[in-house]
GROMACS .gro file of C-alpha atoms in nm:
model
  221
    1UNK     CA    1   3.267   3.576   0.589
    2UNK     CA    2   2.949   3.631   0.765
    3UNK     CA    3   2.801   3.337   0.638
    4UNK     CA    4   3.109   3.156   0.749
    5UNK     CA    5   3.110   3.284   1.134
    6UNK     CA    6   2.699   3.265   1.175
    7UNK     CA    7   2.707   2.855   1.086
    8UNK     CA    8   3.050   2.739   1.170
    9UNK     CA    9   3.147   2.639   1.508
   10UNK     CA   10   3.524   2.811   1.575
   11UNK     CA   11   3.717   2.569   1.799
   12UNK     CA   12   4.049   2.646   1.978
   13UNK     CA   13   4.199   3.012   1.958
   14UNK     CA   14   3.911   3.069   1.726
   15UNK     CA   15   3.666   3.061   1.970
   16UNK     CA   16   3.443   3.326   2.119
   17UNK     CA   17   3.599   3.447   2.426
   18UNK     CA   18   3.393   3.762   2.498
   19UNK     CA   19   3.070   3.736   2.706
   20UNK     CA   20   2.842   4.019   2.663
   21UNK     CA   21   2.690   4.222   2.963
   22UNK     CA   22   2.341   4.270   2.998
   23UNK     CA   23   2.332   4.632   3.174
   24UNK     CA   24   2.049   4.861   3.317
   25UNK     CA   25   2.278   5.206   3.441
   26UNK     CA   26   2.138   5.500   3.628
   27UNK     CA   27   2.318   5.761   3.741
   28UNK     CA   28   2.263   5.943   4.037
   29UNK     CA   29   2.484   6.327   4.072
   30UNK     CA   30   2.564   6.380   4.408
   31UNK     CA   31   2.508   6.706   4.469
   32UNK     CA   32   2.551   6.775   4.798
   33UNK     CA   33   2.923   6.755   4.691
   34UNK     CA   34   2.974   7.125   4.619
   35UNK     CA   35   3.221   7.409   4.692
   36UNK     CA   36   3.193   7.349   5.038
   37UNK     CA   37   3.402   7.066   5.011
   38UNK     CA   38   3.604   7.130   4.709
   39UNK     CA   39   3.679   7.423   4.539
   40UNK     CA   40   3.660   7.166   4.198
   41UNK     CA   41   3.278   7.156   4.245
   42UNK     CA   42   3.224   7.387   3.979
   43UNK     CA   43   3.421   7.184   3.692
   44UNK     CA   44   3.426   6.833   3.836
   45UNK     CA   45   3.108   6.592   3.966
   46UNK     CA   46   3.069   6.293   4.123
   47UNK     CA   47   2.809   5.989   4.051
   48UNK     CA   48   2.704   5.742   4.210
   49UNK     CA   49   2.624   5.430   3.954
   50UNK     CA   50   2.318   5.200   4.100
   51UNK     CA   51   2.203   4.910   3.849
   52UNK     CA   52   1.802   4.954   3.759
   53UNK     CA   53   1.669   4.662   3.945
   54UNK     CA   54   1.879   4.504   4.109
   55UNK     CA   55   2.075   4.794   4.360
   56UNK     CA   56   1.880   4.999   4.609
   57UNK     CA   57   1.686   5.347   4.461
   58UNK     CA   58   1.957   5.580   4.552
   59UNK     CA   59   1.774   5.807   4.755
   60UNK     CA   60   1.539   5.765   5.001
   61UNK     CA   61   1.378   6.087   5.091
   62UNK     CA   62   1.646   6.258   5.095
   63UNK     CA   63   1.908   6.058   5.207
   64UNK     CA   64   2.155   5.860   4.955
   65UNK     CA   65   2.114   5.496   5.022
   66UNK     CA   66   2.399   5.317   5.064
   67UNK     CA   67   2.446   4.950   5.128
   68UNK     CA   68   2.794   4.826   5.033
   69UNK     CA   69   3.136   4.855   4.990
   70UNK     CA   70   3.246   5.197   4.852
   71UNK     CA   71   3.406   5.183   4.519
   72UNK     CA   72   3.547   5.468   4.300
   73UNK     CA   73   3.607   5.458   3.942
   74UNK     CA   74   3.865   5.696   3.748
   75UNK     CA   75   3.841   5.754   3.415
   76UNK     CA   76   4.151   5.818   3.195
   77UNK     CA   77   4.243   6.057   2.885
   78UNK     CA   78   3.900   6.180   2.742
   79UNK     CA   79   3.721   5.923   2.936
   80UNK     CA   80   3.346   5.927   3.062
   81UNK     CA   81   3.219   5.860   3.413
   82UNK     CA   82   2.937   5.651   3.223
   83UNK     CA   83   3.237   5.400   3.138
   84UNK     CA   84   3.206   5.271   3.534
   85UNK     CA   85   2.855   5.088   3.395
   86UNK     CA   86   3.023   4.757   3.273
   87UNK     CA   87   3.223   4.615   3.564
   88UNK     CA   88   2.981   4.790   3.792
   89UNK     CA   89   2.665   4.600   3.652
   90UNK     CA   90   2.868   4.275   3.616
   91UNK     CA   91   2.946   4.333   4.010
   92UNK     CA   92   2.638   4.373   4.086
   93UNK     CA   93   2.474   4.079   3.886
   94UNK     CA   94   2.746   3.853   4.085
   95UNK     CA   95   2.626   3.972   4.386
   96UNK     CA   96   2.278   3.951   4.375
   97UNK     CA   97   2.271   3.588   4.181
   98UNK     CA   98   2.478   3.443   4.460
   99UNK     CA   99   2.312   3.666   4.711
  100UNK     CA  100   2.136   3.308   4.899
  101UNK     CA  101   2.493   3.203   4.915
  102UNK     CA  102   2.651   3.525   5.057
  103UNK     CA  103   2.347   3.580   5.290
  104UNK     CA  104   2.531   3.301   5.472
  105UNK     CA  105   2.864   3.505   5.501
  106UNK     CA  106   2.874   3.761   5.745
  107UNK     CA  107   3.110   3.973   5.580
  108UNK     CA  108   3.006   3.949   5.218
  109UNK     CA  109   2.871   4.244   5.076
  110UNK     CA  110   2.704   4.471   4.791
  111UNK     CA  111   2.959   4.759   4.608
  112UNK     CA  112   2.856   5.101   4.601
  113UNK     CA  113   2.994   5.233   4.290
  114UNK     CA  114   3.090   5.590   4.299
  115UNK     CA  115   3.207   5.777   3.987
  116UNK     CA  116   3.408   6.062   3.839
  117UNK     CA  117   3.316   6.288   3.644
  118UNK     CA  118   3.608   6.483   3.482
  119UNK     CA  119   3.392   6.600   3.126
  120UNK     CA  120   3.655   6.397   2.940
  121UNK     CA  121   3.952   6.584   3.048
  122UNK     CA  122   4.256   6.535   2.819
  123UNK     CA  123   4.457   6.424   3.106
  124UNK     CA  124   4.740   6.251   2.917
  125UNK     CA  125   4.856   6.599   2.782
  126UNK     CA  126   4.842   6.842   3.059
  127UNK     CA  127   5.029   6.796   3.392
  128UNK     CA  128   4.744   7.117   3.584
  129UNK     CA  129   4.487   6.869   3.499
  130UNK     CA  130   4.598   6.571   3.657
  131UNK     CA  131   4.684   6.721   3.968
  132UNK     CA  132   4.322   6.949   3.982
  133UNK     CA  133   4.199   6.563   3.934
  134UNK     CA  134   4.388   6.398   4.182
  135UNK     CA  135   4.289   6.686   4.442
  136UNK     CA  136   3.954   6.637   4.392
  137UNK     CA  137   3.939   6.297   4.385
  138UNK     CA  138   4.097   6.279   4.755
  139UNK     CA  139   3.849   6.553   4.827
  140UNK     CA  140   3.603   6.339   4.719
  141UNK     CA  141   3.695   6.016   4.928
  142UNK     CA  142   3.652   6.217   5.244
  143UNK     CA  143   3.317   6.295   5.092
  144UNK     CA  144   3.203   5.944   5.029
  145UNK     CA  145   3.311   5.819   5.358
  146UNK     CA  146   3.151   6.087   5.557
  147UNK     CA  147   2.829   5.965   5.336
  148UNK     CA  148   2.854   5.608   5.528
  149UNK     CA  149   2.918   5.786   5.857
  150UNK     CA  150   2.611   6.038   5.828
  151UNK     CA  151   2.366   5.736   5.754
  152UNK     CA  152   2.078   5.613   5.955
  153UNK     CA  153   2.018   5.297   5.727
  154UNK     CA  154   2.348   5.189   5.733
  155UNK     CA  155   2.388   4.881   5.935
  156UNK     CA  156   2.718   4.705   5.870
  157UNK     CA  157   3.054   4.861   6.023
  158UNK     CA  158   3.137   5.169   5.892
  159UNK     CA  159   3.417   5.175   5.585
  160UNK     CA  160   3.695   5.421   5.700
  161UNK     CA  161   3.855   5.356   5.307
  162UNK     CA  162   3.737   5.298   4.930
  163UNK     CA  163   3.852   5.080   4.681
  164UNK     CA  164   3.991   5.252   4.339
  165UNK     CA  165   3.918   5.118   4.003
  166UNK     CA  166   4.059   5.300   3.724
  167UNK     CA  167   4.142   5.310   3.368
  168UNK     CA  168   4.410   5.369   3.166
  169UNK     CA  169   4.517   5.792   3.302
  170UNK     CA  170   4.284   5.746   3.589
  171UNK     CA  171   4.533   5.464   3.752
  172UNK     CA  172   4.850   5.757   3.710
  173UNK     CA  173   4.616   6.031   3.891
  174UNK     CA  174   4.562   5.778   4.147
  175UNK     CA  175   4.928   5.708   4.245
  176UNK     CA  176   4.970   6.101   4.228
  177UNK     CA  177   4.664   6.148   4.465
  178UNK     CA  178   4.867   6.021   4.756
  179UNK     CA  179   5.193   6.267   4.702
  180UNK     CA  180   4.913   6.546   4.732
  181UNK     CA  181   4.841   6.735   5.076
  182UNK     CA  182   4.496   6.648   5.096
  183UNK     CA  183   4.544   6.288   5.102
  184UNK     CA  184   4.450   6.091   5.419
  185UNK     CA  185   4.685   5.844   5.449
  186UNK     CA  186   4.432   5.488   5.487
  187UNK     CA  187   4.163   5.629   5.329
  188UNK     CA  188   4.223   5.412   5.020
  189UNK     CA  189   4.229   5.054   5.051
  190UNK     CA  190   4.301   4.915   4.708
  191UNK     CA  191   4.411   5.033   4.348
  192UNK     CA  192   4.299   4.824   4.050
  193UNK     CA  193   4.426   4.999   3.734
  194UNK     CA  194   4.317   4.892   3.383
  195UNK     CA  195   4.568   4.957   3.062
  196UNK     CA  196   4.758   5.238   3.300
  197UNK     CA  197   5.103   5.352   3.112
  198UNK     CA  198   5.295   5.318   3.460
  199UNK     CA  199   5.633   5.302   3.301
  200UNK     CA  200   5.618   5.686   3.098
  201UNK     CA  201   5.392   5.911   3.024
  202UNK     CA  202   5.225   5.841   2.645
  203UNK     CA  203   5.289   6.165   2.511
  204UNK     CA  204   5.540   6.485   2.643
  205UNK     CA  205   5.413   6.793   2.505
  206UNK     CA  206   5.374   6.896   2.868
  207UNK     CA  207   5.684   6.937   3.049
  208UNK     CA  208   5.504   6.921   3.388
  209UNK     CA  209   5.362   6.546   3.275
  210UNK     CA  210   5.767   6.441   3.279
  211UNK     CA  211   5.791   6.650   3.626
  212UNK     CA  212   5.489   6.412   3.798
  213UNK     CA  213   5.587   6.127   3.645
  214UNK     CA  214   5.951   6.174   3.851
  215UNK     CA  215   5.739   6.243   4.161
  216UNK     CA  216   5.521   5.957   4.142
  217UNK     CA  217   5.818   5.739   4.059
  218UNK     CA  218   5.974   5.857   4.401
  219UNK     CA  219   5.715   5.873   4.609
  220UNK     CA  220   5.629   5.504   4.521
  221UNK     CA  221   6.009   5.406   4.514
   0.00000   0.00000   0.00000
């Protein structure tokens, strides 16, 4: 078979579909996002993903360095913040390929890709955790845009929202984030969810999972 697929050519359905990524991740912890902002600080941490050569250094001194469009990803159900590095480096290579293009368009710009760190909660089982997640997360949006507003190398207008990418549990805790008190109503722009189970909850052994599911479903209805 492997002789087969190395000197064949597959036509049709056959065909490779897949391109790889070529990907260079850092990660830089954003510390300064502590228990003065969140009482979550302790289990939770935030990230912000910058692609070796290609984004800015994060810091400068000691000042994040921020340049784009804020961007958070969720991860779902025993997910890793590290799983941000494959549509964030892909965003970043189309950005800075076509960058004599965009240079041209005045509102075109970089992503800053900010990340969650949740040390692979089980999320799909317990109810507690996704709503300690969602609370932080909203926490943590006021964070990152005060990060844009506290900038002296930040030329563009300031973002007053983020945009949400998240997968699979991650896109439920984001529709529960905005039933939750600490939500700023505006303060998140768009929700792109990858493989989210919208419809029900995958597994039940939680009573309270049924319970937010009802309260999502409502407060979305």
């Amino acid at each position: 078979l492997c002789a087969v697929s190395k000197f064949l050519q597959f036509s049709g359905p056959d065909s490779q579909q897949c391109r790889p990524i070529w990907m260079y991740p850092s990660y830089a912890r954003i510390d300064g996002f502590d228990t003065r902002f969140t009482p979550l600080a302790h289990k939770y941490h935030l990230y912000l993903y910058r692609e070796q050569g290609k984004d800015k250094e994060p810091l400068n001194g000691n000042e994040i360095q921020l340049d784009g469009v804020p961007v958070l990803f969720i991860p779902g159900n025993a997910g890793s913040f590290k799983q941000s590095r494959s549509i964030a480096a892909e965003a970043a290579n189309i950005y800075f390929e076509s960058k004599d293009i965009l240079d041209n368009q005045v509102n075109t710009r970089n992503l800053d890709f900010f990340t969650a760190d949740f040390n692979e909660d089980f999320t799909a089982f317990h109810g507690q955790t996704m709503l300690d997640q969602a609370e932080y997360l909203n926490d943590a949006i006021s964070y990152i845009i005060s990060l844009y507003e506290e900038s002296n190398t930040y030329d563009m207008p300031l973002p007053e929202s983020v945009i949400i990418v998240a997968h699979s549990m991650g896109g439920i805790v984001t529709r529960l984030m905005m039933t939750l008190e600490n939500h700023i109503p505006g303060s998140i722009n768009t929700i792109l969810t990858l493989s989210s189970p919208h419809a029900a909850s995958p597994v039940t052994f939680d009573g309270d999972i049924l319970k937010i599911y009802k309260k999502i479903d409502r407060y979305w209805t």
